[in-house]
XYZ file of N, CA, C and O in Angstrom:
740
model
N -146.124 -14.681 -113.053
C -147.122 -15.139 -112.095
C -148.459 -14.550 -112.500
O -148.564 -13.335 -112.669
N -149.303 -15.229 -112.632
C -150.759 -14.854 -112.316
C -152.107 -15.557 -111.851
O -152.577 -16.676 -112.059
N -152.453 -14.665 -111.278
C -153.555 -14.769 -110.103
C -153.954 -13.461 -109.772
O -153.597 -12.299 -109.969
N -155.295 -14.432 -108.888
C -156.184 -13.694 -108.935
C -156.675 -13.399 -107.427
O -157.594 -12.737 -106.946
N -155.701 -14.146 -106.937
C -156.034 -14.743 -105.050
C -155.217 -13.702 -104.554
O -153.999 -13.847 -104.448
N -155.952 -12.405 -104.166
C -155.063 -11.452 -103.596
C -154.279 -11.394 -102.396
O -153.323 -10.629 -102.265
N -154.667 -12.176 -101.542
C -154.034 -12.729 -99.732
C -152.680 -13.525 -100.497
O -151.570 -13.615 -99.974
N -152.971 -13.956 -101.562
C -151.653 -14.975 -101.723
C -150.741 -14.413 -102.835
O -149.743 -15.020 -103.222
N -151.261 -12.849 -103.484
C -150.261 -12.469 -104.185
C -149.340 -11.649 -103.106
O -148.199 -12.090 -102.968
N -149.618 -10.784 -102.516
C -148.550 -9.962 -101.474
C -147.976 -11.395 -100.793
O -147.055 -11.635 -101.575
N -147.967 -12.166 -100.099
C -147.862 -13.200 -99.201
C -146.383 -13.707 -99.928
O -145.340 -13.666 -99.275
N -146.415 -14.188 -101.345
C -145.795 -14.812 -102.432
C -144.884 -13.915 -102.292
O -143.783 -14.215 -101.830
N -145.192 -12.683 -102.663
C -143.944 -11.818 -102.912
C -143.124 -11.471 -101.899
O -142.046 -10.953 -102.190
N -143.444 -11.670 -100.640
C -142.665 -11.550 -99.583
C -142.133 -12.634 -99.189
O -141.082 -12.525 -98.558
N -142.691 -14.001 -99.438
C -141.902 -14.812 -98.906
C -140.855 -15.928 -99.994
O -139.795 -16.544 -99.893
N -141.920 -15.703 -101.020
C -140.628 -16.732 -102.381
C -140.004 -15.692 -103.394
O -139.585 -16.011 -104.507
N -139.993 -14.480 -102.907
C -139.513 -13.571 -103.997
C -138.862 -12.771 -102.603
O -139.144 -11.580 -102.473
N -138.404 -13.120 -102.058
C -137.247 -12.394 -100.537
C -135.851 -11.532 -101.563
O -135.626 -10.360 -101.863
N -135.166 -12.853 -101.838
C -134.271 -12.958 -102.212
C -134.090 -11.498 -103.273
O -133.036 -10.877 -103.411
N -135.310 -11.196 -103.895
C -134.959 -9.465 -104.672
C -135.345 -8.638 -103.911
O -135.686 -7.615 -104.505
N -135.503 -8.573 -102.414
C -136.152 -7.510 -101.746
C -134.984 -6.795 -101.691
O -133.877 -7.288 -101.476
N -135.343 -5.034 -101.984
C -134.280 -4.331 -101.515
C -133.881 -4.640 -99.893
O -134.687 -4.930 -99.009
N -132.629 -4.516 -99.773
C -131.659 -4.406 -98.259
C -133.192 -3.404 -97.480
O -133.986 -3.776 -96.616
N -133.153 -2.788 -97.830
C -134.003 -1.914 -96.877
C -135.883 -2.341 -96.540
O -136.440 -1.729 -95.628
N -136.357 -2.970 -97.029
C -137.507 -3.420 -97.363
C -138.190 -3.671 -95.848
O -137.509 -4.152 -94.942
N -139.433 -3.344 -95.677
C -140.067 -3.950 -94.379
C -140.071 -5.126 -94.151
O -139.953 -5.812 -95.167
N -140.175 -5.757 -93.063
C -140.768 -7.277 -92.966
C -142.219 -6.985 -92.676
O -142.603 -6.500 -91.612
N -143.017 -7.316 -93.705
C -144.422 -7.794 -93.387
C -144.790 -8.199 -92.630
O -145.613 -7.648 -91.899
N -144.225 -9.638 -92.431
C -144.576 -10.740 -91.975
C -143.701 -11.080 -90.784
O -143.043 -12.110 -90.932
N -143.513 -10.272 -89.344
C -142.912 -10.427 -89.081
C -143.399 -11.879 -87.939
O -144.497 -12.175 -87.468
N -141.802 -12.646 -87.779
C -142.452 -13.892 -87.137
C -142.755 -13.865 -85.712
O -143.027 -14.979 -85.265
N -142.786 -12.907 -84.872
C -143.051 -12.718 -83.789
C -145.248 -12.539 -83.375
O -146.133 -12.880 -82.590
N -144.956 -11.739 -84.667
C -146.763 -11.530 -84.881
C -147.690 -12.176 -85.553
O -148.901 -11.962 -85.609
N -147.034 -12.991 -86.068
C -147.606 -13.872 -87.139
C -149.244 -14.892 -86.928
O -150.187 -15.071 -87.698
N -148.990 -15.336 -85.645
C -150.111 -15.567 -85.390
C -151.526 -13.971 -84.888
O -152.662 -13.667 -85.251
N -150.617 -13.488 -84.029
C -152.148 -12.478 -84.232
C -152.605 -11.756 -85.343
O -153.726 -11.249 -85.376
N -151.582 -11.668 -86.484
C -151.913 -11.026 -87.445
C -152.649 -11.923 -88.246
O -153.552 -11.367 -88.871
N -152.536 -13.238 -88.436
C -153.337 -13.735 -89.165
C -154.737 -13.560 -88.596
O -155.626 -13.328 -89.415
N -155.017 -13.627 -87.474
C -156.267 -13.115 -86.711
C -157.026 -11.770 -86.855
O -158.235 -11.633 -86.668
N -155.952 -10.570 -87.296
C -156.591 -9.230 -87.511
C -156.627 -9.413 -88.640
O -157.659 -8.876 -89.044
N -155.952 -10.001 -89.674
C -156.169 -10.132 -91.279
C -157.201 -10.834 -91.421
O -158.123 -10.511 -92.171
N -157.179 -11.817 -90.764
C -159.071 -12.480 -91.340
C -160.174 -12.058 -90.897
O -161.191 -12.389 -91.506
N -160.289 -11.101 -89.564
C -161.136 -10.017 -88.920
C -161.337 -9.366 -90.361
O -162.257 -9.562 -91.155
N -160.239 -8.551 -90.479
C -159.976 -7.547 -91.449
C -160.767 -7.867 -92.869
O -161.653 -7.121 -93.285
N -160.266 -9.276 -93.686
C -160.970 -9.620 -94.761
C -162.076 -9.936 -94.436
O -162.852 -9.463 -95.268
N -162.693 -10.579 -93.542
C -164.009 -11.325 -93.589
C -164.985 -10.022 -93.592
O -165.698 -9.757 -94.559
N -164.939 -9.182 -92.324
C -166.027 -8.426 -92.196
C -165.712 -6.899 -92.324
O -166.520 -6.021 -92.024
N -164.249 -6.640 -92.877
C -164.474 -4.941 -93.860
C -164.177 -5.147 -94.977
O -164.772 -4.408 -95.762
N -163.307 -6.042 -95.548
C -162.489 -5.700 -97.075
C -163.851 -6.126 -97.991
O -164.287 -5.432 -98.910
N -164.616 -7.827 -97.402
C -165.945 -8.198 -97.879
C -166.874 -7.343 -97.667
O -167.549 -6.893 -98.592
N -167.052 -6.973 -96.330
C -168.241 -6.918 -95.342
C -169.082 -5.594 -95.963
O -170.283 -5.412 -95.760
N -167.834 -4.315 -97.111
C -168.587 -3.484 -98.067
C -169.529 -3.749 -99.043
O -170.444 -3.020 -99.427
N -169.137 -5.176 -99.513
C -169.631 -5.640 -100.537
C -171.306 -6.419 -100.141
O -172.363 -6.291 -100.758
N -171.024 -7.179 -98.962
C -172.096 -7.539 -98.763
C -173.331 -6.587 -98.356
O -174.524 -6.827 -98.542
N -172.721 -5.376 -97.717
C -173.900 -4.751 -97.430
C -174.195 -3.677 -98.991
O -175.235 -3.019 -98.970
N -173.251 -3.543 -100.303
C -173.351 -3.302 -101.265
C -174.297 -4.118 -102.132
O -175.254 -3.496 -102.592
N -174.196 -5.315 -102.410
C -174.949 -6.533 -102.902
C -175.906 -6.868 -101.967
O -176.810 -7.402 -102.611
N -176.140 -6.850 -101.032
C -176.964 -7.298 -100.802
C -178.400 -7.421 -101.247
O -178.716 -6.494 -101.993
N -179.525 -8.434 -100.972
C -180.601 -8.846 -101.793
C -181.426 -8.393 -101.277
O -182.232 -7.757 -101.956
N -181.608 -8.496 -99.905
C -182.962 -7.498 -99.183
C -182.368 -6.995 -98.097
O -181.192 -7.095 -97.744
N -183.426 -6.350 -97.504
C -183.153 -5.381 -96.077
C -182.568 -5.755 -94.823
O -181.783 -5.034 -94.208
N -183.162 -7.499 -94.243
C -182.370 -7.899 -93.674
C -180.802 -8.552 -93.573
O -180.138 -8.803 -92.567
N -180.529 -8.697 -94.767
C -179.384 -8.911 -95.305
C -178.324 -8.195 -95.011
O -177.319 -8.473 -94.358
N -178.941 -6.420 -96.039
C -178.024 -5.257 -95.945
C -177.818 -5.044 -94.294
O -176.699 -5.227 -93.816
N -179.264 -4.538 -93.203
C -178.852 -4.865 -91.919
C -177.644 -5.432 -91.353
O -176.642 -4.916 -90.856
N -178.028 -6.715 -91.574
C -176.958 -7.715 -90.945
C -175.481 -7.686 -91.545
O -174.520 -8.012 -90.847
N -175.375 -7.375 -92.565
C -174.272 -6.584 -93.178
C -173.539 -5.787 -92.455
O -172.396 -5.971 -92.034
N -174.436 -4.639 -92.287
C -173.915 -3.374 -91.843
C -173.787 -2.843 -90.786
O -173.359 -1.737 -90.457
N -174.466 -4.300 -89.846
C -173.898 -3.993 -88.472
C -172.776 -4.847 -87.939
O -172.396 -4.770 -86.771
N -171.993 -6.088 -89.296
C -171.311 -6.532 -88.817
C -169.690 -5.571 -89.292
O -168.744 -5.420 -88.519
N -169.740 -5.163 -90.398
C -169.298 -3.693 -91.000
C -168.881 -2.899 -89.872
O -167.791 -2.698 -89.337
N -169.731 -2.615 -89.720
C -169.629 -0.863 -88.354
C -169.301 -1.664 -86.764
O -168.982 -1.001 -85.777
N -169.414 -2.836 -86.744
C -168.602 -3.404 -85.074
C -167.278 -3.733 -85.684
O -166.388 -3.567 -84.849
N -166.838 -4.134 -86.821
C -165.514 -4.297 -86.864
C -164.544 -3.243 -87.141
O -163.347 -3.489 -86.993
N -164.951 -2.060 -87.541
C -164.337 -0.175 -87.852
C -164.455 -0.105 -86.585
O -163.414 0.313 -86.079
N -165.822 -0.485 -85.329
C -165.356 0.020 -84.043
C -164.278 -0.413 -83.663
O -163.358 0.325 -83.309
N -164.209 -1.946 -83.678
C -163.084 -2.175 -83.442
C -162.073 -1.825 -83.805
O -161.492 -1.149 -82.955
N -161.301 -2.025 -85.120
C -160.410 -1.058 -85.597
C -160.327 0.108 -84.829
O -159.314 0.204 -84.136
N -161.352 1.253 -84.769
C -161.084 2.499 -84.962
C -160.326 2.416 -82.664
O -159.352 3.108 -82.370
N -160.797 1.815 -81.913
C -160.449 1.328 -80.384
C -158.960 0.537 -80.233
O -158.187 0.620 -79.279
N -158.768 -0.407 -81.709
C -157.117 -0.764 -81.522
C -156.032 0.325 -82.330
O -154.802 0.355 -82.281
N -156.766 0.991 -82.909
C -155.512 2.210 -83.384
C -155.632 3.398 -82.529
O -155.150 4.485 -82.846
N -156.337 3.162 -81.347
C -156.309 4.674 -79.977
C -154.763 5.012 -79.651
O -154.182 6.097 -79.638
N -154.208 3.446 -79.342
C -153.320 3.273 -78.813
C -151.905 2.975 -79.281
O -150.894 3.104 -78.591
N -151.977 2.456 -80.861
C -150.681 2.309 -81.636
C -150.542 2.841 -82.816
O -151.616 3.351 -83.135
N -149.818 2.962 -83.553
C -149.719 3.770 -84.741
C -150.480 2.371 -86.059
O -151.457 2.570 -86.781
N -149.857 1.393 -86.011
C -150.530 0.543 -87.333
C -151.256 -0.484 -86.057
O -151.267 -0.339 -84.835
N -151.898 -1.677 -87.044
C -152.420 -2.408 -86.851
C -151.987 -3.201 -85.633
O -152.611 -3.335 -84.581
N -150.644 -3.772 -86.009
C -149.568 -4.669 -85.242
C -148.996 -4.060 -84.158
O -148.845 -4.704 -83.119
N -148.633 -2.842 -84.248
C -147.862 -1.834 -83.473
C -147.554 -0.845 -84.290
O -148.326 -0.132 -84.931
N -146.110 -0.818 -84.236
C -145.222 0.395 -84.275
C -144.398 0.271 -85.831
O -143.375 0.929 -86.018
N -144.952 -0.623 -86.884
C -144.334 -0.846 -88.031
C -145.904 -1.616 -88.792
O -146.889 -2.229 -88.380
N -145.303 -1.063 -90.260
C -146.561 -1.345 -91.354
C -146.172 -3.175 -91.426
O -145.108 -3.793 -91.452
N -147.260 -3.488 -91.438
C -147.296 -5.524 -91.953
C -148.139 -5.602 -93.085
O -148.894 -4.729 -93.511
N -147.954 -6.620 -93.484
C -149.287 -7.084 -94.320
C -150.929 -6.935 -93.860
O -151.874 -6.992 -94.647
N -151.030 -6.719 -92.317
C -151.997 -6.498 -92.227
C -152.509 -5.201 -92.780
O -153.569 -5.081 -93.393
N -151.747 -4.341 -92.536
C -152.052 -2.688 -92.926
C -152.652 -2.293 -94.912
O -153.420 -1.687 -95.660
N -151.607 -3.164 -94.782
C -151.631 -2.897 -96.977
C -153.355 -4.042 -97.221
O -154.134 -3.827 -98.149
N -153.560 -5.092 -96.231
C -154.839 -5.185 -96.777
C -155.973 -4.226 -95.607
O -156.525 -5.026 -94.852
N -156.168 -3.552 -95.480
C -156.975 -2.854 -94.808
C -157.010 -1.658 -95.487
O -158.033 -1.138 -95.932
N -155.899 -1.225 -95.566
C -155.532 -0.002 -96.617
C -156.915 0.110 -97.654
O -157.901 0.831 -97.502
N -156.587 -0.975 -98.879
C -157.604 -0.837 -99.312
C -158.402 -0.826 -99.702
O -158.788 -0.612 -100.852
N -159.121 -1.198 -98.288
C -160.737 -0.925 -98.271
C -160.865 0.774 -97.661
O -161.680 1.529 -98.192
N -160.271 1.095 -96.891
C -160.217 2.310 -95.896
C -159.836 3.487 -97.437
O -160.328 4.607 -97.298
N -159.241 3.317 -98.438
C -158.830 4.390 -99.111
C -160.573 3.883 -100.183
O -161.483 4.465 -99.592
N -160.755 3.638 -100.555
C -162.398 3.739 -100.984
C -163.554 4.414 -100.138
O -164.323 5.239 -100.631
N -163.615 3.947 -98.681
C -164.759 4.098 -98.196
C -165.514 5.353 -98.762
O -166.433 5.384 -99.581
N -164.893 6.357 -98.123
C -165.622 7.708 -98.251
C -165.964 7.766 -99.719
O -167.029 8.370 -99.851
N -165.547 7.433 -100.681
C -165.503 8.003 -101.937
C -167.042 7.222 -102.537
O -168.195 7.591 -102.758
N -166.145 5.774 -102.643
C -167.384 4.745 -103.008
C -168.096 4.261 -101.420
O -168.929 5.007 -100.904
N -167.809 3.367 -100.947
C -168.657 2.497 -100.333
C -169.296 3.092 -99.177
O -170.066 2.313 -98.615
N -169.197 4.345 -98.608
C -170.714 5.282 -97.443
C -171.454 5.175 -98.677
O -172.366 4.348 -98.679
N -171.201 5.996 -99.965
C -172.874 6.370 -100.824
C -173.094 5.035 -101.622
O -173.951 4.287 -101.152
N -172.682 4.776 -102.344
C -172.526 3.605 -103.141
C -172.853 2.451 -102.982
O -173.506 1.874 -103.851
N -172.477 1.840 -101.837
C -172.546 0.527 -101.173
C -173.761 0.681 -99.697
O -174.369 -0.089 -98.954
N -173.599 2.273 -99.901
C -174.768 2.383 -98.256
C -174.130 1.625 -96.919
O -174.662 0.733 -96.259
N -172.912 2.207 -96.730
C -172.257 1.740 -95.879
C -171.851 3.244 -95.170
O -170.817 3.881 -95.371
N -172.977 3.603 -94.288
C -172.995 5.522 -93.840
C -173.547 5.706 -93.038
O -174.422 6.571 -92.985
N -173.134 4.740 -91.881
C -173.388 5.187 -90.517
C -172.659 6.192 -90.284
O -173.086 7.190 -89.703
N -171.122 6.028 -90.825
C -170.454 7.297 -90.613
C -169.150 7.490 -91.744
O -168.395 6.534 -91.929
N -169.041 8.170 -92.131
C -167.242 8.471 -93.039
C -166.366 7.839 -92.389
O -166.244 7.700 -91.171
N -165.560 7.335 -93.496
C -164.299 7.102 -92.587
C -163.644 8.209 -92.232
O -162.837 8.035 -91.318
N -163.728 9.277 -92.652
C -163.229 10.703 -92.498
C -163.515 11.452 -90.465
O -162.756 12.141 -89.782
N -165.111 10.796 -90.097
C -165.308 10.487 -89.319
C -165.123 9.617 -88.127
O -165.767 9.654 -87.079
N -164.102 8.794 -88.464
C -163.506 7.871 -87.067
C -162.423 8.424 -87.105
O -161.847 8.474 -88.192
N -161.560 9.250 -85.447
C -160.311 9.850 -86.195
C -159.059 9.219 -85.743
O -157.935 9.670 -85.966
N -159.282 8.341 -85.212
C -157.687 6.741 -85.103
C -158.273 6.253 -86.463
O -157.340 6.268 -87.266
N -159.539 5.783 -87.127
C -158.948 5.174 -88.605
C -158.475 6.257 -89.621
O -157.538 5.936 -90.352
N -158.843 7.112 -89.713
C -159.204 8.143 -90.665
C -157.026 9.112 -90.694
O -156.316 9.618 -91.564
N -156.905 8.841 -89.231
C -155.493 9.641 -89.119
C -154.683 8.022 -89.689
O -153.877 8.016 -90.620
N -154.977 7.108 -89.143
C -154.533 6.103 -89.720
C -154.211 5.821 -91.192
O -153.088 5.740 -91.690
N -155.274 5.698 -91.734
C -155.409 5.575 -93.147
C -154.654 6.754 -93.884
O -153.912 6.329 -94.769
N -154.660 8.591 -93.693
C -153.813 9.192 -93.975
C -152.605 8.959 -93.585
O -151.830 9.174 -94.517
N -152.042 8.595 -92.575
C -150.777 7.977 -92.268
C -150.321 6.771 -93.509
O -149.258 6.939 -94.106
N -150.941 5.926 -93.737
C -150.679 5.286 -94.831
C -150.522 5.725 -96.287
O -149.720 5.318 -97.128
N -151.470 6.645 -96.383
C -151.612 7.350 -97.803
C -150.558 8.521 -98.244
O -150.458 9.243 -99.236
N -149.964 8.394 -97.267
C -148.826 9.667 -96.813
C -147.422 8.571 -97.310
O -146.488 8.767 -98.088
N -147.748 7.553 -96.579
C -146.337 6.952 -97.107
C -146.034 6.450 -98.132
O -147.003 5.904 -98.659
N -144.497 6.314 -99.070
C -144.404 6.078 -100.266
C -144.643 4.304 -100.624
O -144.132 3.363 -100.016
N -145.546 4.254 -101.756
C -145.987 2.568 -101.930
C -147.690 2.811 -101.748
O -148.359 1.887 -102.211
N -148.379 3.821 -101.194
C -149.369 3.501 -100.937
C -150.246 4.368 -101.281
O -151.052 3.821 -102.033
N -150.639 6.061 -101.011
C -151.361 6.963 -101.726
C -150.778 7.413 -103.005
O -151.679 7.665 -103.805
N -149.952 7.547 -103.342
C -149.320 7.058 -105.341
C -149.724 6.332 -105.535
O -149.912 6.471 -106.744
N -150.378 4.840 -105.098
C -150.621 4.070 -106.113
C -152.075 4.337 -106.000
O -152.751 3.340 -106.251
N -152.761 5.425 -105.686
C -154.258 5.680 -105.786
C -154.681 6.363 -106.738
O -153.944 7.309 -107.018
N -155.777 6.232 -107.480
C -156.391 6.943 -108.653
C -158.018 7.424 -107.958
O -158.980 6.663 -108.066
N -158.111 8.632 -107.334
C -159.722 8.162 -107.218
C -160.921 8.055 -108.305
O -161.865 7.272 -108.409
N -160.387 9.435 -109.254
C -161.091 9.342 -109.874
C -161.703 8.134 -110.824
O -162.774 7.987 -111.413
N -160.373 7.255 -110.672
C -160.879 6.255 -111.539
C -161.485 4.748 -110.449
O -161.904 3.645 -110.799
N -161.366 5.101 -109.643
C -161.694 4.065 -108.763
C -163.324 4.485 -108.782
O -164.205 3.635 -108.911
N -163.616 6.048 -108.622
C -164.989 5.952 -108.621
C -165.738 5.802 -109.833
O -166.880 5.342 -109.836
N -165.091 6.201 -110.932
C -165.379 5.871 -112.295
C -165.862 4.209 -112.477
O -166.920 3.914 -113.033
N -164.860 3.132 -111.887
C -164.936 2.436 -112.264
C -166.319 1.600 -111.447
O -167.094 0.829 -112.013
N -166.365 2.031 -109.871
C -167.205 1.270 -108.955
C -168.824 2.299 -109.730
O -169.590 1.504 -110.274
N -169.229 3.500 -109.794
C -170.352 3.668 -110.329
C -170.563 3.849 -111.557
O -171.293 4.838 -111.630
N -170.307 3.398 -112.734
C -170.514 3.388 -113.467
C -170.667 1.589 -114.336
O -171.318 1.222 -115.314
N -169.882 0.973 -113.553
C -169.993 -0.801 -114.135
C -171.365 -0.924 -113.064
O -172.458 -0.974 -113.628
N -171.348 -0.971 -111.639
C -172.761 -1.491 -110.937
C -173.959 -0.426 -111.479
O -174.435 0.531 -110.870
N -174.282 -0.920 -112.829
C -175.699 -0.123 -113.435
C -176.958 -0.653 -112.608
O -178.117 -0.289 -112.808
N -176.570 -1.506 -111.716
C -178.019 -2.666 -110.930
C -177.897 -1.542 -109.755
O -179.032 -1.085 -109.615
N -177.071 -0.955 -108.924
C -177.030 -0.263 -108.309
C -177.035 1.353 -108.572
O -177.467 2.188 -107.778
N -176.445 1.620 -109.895
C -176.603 3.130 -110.123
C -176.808 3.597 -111.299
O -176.127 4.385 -111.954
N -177.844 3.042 -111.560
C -178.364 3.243 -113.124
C -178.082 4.043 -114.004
O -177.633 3.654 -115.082
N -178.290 5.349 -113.724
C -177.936 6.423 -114.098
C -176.448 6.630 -114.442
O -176.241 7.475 -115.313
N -175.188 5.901 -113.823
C -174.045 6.115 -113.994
C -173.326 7.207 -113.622
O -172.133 7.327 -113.899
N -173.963 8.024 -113.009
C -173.380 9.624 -112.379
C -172.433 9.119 -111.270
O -172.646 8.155 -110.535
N -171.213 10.028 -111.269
C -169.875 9.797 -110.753
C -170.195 10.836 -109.950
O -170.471 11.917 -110.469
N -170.210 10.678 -108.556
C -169.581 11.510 -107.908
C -168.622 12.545 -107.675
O -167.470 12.136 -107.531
N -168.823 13.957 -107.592
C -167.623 14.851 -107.732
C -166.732 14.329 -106.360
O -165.637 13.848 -106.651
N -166.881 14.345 -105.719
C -166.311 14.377 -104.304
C -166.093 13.063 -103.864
O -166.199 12.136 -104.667
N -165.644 12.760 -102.052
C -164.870 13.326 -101.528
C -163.633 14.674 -102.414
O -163.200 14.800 -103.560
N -163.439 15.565 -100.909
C -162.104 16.184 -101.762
C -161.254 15.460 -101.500
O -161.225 14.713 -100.521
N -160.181 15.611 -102.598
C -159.186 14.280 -102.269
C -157.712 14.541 -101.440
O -156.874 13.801 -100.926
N -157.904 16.276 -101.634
C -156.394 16.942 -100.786
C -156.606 16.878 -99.354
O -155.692 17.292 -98.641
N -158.081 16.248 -98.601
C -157.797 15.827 -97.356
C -156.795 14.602 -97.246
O -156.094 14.525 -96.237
N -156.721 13.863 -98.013
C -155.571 12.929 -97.816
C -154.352 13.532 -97.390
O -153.669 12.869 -96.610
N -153.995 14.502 -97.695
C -152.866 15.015 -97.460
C -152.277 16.196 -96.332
O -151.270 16.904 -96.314
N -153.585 15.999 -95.305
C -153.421 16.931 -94.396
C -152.519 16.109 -93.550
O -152.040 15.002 -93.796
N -152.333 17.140 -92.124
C -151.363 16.324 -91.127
C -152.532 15.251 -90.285
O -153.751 15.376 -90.167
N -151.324 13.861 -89.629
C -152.336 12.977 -89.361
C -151.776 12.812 -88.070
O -152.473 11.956 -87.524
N -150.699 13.259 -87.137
C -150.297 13.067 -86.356
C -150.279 11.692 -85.205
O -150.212 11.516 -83.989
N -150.357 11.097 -86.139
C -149.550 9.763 -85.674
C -148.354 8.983 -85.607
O -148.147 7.801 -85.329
N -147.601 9.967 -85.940
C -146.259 9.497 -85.546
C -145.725 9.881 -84.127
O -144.613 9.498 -83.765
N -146.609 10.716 -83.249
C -146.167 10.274 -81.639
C -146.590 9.378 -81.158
O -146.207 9.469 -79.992
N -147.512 7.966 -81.313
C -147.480 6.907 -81.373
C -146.238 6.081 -81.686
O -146.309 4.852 -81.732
């Protein structure tokens, strides 16, 4: 298989590639949620997984603005529906979570300095921030993170944005691994 349509590579693999899922495997997609999740997933893609980029690219001031205040109302949101449940959906990881994931495992690193998306850290909202360590904690999801090369790769290719090419030392990255106490949710 290849592609490039990321909503439809996880999607594929859960639903025409079932048949090799280990016995134990989550349901993503479960059919009870299916409609609201497609609703928090296109929340989710339209105005955070993009909504970095646009206020990253953006061409002028009102742009980045309008960007970045549609950015920072949808983390409010987020950060007001995880007060109350452990993931997105509830009480089990979906497809919604693995695309939110990551954008939320970049922010702090690249997209507050980088993209100028710094009203606040994600380190700073603490339902996303315990959230997102909750994810990064579980196996499938902070293993498959590199930061260093994630920031390698975001400041050093946008030379229109960071000429200079200087990599950031930081975030530290062993906050990922503190306690996130969301599993009494």
């Amino acid at each position: 298989i290849v592609t490039n349509d990321f909503p439809w590579i996880t999607h594929d693999f859960f639903f025409e590639w079932r048949d090799h899922h280990k016995p134990d495997a989550p349901n993503l997609w479960p059919d009870d949620l299916r409609e609201e999740m497609e609703e928090v997933m296109q929340r989710v893609f339209t105005e955070v997984n993009n909504g970095v980029y646009r206020c990253g690219f953006a061409g002028d001031q009102d742009s980045y603005e309008a960007a970045y205040d549609r950015l920072f109302d949808a983390l409010d949101w987020l950060e007001s529906r995880l007060a109350d449940r452990r993931y997105l959906m509830g009480d089990s990881i979906t497809e919604a979570d693995i695309r939110l994931f990551t954008t939320l495992a970049r922010f702090d690193a690249v997209y507050h300095g980088h993209f100028k998306c710094n009203r606040n850290k994600l380190s700073e909202m603490p339902h996303l921030w315990g959230y997102a360590r909750d994810l990064f904690q579980t196996p499938g999801f902070g293993d498959t993170i590199a930061f260093d090369q994630i920031k390698a790769h975001y400041y050093v290719v946008h030379k229109d944005i960071n000429p200079t090419g200087i990599v950031p030392k930081g975030p530290d990255e062993t906050l990922w691994h503190t306690p996130h106490g969301r599993e009494r949710l």
